[in-house]
Coordinates of C-alpha atoms in Angstrom, one line a residue:
X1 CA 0.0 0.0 0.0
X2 CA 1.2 3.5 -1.4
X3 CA 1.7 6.3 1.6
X4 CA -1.0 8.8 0.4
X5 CA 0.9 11.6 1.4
X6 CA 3.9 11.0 -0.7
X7 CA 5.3 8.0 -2.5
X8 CA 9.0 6.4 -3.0
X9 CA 10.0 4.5 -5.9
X10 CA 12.9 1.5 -5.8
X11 CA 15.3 4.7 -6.4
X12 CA 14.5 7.0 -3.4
X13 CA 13.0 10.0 -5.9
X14 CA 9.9 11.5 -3.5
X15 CA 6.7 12.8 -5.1
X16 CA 3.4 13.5 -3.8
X17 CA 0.5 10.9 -4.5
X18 CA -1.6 13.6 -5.8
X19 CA 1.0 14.9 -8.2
X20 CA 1.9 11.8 -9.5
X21 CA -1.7 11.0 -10.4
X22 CA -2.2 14.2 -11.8
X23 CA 0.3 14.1 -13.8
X24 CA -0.5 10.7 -15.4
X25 CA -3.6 12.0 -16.3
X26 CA -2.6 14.6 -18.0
X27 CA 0.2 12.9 -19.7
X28 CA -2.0 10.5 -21.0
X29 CA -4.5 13.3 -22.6
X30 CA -0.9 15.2 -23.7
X31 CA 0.3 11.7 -25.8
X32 CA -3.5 11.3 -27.4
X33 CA -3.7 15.0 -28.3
X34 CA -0.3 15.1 -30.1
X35 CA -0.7 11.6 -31.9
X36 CA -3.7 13.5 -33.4
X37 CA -1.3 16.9 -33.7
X38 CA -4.4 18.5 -32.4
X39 CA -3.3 22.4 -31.9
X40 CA -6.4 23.5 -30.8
X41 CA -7.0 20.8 -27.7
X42 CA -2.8 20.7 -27.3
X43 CA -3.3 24.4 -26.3
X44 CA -5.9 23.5 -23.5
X45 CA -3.7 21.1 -22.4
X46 CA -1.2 22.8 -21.8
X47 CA -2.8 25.3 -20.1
X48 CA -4.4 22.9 -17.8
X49 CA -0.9 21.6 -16.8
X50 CA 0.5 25.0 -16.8
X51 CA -2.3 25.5 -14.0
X52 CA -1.7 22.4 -12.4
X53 CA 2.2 23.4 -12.2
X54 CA 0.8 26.6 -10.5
X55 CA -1.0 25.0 -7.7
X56 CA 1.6 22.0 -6.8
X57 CA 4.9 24.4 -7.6
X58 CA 6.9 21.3 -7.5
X59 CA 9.7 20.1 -9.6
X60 CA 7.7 16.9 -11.4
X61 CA 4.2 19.4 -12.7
X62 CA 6.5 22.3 -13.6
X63 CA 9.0 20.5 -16.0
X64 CA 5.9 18.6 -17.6
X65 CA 4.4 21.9 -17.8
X66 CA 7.4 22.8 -19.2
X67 CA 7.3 20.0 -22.1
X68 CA 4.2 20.5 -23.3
X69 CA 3.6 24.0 -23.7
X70 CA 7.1 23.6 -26.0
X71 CA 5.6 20.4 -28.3
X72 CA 2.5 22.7 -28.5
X73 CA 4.6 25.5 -29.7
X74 CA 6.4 22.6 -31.6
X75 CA 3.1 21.5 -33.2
X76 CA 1.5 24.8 -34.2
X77 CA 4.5 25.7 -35.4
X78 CA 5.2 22.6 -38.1
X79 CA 2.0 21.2 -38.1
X80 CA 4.1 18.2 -37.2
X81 CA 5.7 16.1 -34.2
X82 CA 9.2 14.0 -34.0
X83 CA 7.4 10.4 -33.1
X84 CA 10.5 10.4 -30.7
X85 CA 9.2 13.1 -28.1
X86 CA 5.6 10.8 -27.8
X87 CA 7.7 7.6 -27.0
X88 CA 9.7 9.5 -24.4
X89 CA 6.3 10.5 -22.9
X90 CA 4.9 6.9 -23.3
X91 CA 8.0 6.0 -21.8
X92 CA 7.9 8.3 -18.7
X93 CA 4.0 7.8 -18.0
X94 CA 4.7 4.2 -17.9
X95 CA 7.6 4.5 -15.3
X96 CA 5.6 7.6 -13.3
X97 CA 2.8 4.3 -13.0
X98 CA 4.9 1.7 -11.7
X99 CA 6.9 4.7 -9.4
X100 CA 9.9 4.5 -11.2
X101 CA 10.1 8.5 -10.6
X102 CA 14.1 9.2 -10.8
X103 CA 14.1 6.9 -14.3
X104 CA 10.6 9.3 -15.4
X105 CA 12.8 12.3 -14.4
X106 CA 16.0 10.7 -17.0
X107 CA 13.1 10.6 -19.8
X108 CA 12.2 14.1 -19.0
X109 CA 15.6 15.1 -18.8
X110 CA 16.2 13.9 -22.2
X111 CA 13.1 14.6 -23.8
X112 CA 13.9 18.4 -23.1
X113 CA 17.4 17.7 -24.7
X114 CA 15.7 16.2 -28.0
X115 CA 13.4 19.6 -27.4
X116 CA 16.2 21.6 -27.5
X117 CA 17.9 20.3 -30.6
X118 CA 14.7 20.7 -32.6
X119 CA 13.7 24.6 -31.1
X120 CA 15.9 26.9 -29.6
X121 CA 13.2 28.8 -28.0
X122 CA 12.9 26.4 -24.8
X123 CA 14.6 28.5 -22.7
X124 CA 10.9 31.9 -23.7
X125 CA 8.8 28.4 -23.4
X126 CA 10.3 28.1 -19.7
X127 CA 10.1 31.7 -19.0
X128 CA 6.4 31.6 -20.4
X129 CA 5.5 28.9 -18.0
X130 CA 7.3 30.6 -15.2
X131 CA 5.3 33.3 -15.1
X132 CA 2.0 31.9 -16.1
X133 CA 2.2 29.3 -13.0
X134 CA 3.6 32.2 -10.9
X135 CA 6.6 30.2 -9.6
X136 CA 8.4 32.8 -7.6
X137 CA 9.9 33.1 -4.8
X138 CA 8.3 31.3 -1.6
X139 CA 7.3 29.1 -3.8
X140 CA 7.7 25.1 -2.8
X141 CA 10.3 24.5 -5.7
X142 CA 12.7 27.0 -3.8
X143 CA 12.3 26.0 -0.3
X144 CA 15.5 24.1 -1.0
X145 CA 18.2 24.1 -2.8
X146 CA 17.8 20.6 -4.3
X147 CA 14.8 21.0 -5.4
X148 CA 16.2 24.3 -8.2
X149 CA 18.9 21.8 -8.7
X150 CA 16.5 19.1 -9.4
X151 CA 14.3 21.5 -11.8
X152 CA 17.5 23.1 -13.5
X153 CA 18.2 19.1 -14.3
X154 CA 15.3 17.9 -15.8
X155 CA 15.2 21.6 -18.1
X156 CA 18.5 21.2 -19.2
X157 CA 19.8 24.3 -18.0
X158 CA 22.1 26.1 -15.0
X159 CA 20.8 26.8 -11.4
X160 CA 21.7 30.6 -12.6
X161 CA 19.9 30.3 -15.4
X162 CA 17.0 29.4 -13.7
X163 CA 17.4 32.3 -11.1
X164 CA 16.9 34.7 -13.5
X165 CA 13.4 33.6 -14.5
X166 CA 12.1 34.4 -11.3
X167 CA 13.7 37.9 -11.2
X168 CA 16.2 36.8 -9.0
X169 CA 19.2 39.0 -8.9
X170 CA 21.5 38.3 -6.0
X171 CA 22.4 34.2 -5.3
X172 CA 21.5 35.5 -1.4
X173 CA 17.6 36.1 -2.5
X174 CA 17.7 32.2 -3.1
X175 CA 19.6 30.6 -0.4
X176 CA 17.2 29.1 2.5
X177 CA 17.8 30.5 5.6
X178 CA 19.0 27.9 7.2
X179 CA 22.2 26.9 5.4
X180 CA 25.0 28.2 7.3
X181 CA 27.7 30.7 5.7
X182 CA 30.0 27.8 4.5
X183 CA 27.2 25.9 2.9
X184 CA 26.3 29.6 1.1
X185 CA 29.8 30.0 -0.4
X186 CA 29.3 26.6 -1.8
X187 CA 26.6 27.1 -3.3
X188 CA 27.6 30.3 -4.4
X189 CA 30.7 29.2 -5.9
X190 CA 28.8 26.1 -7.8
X191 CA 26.8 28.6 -9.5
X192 CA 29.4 31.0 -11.0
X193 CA 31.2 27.3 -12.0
X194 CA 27.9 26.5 -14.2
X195 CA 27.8 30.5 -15.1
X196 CA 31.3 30.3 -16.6
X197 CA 30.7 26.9 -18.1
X198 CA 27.3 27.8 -19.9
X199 CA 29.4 31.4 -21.4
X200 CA 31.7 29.6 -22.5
X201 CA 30.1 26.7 -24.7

């Protein structure tokens, strides 16, 4: 018997019940809507998990938030969708079933790669959702630091990067309360490392 509160796959990943659920159902209407590359209804969609993203404000709801609005954008766009991106979302609905949540967050992580190769506008499309959901700060995703580095993952791009869609301008706006100054300089320090990284490719 699942814990209702929150569940634990075989690899230790933690995501609420209700957000799991949600999310499979809305993955499954995302998959059925782009197999029939229906603009109109992929819109709706992703509105709907745009709003769901605002609600929860967790990691899992805002990176599929994430996804779909860019395969709608995709879709509308090309009138057309890589068969590629729906396996990946078969693939990661069927391990979000069976609980299998840090192999669900690889086939997110990888589907916004394969995003990313085919549009370069993923990083508006995250902006977009951002500020549609109202993620901000005080928001559950940055309550801790893990879970920015666990969003920054799954979209493929730098903690810093994703600071800056929330109008964050100093790394101290960000940094819980409770981490002491030597735990702030590390963070601090692993940020200007991805900065420097992400100028320089």
């Amino acid at each position: 018997m699942k814990n209702n509160k929150n569940c634990m796959g075989d690899e230790k990943q933690i995501i609420e019940e209700k957000v799991r659920c949600d999310i499979i159902v809305v993955l499954d209407k995302l998959i059925i809507k782009l197999q029939r590359k229906d603009i109109n209804d992929l819109g709706n969609i992703s509105n709907e998990i745009i709003h769901c993203a605002s609600v929860f404000q967790d990691v899992h709801s805002v990176s599929i938030a994430v996804v779909a609005y860019a395969l709608y954008k995709i879709v509308e766009r090309e009138d057309n969708i890589d068969p590629q991106f729906i396996t990946r979302l078969i693939k990661a609905r069927n391990y979000l079933q069976k609980y299998k949540i840090e192999r669900f967050n690889k086939e997110i992580n990888q589907l916004t790669k394969e995003i990313t190769k085919k549009d370069r506008q993923l990083n508006l499309y995250i902006k977009h959702v951002f500020n549609e959901a109202e993620i901000k700060k005080g928001s559950k995703i940055y309550d801790h630091g893990i879970s920015l580095a666990q969003t920054a993952k799954l979209l493929n791009i730098s903690q810093w990067e994703l600071m800056k869609y929330i109008g964050k301008t100093k790394v101290i706006d960000f940094l819980p309360e409770k981490i002491d100054v030597k735990q702030r300089l590390q963070f601090t320090r692993l940020l200007f490392r991805q900065s420097t990284v992400n100028n320089k490719v």
